Amino acid sequence: MAEKKIMFNDAMEQLEEIVRQLEQGDVPLEQALTLYQKGMELSKVCHDKLQNAESQLVTMMKDGKEVPADIEMDGNAK
């Protein structure tokens, strides 16, 4: 997917714009479906980037022998 190359902040901005357009409610159905699909793709990109960043942080903390108390090993915050 080409979207993986997009920077996190750019993806978030695009996602926010899509949400804004859809919340206005004046988007034709076909365009709304296209926007929704693009939004879901951007959401996945953002989620994947956040998961990757969290994984890197947990690894760095383990390497430093400090594991943050508020991050469980399954990736969910307490």
PDB file of N, CA and C in Angstrom, residues 15 20 26 30 59 68 72:
ATOM      1  N   LEU A  15      -6.919  12.553   7.604  1.00  0.00           N
ATOM      2  CA  LEU A  15      -8.013  11.864   8.281  1.00  0.00           C
ATOM      3  C   LEU A  15      -8.953  12.866   8.939  1.00  0.00           C
ATOM      4  N   ARG A  20     -14.112  15.809   8.993  1.00  0.00           N
ATOM      5  CA  ARG A  20     -14.810  17.092   8.919  1.00  0.00           C
ATOM      6  C   ARG A  20     -15.818  17.100   7.768  1.00  0.00           C
ATOM      7  N   ASP A  26     -23.144  16.942   3.941  1.00  0.00           N
ATOM      8  CA  ASP A  26     -23.611  17.366   2.620  1.00  0.00           C
ATOM      9  C   ASP A  26     -22.809  16.745   1.484  1.00  0.00           C
ATOM     10  N   GLU A  30     -21.893   8.554  -2.931  1.00  0.00           N
ATOM     11  CA  GLU A  30     -20.748   7.924  -3.579  1.00  0.00           C
ATOM     12  C   GLU A  30     -19.437   8.523  -3.072  1.00  0.00           C
ATOM     13  N   THR A  59      10.930  -1.837  23.442  1.00  0.00           N
ATOM     14  CA  THR A  59      12.221  -2.495  23.224  1.00  0.00           C
ATOM     15  C   THR A  59      13.354  -1.665  23.812  1.00  0.00           C
ATOM     16  N   PRO A  68       8.342   0.597  31.468  1.00  0.00           N
ATOM     17  CA  PRO A  68       7.390   1.510  32.077  1.00  0.00           C
ATOM     18  C   PRO A  68       6.222   0.756  32.705  1.00  0.00           C
ATOM     19  N   GLU A  72       1.654  -2.542  29.391  1.00  0.00           N
ATOM     20  CA  GLU A  72       1.688  -3.989  29.549  1.00  0.00           C
ATOM     21  C   GLU A  72       2.337  -4.607  28.332  1.00  0.00           C
TER      22      GLU A  72
END
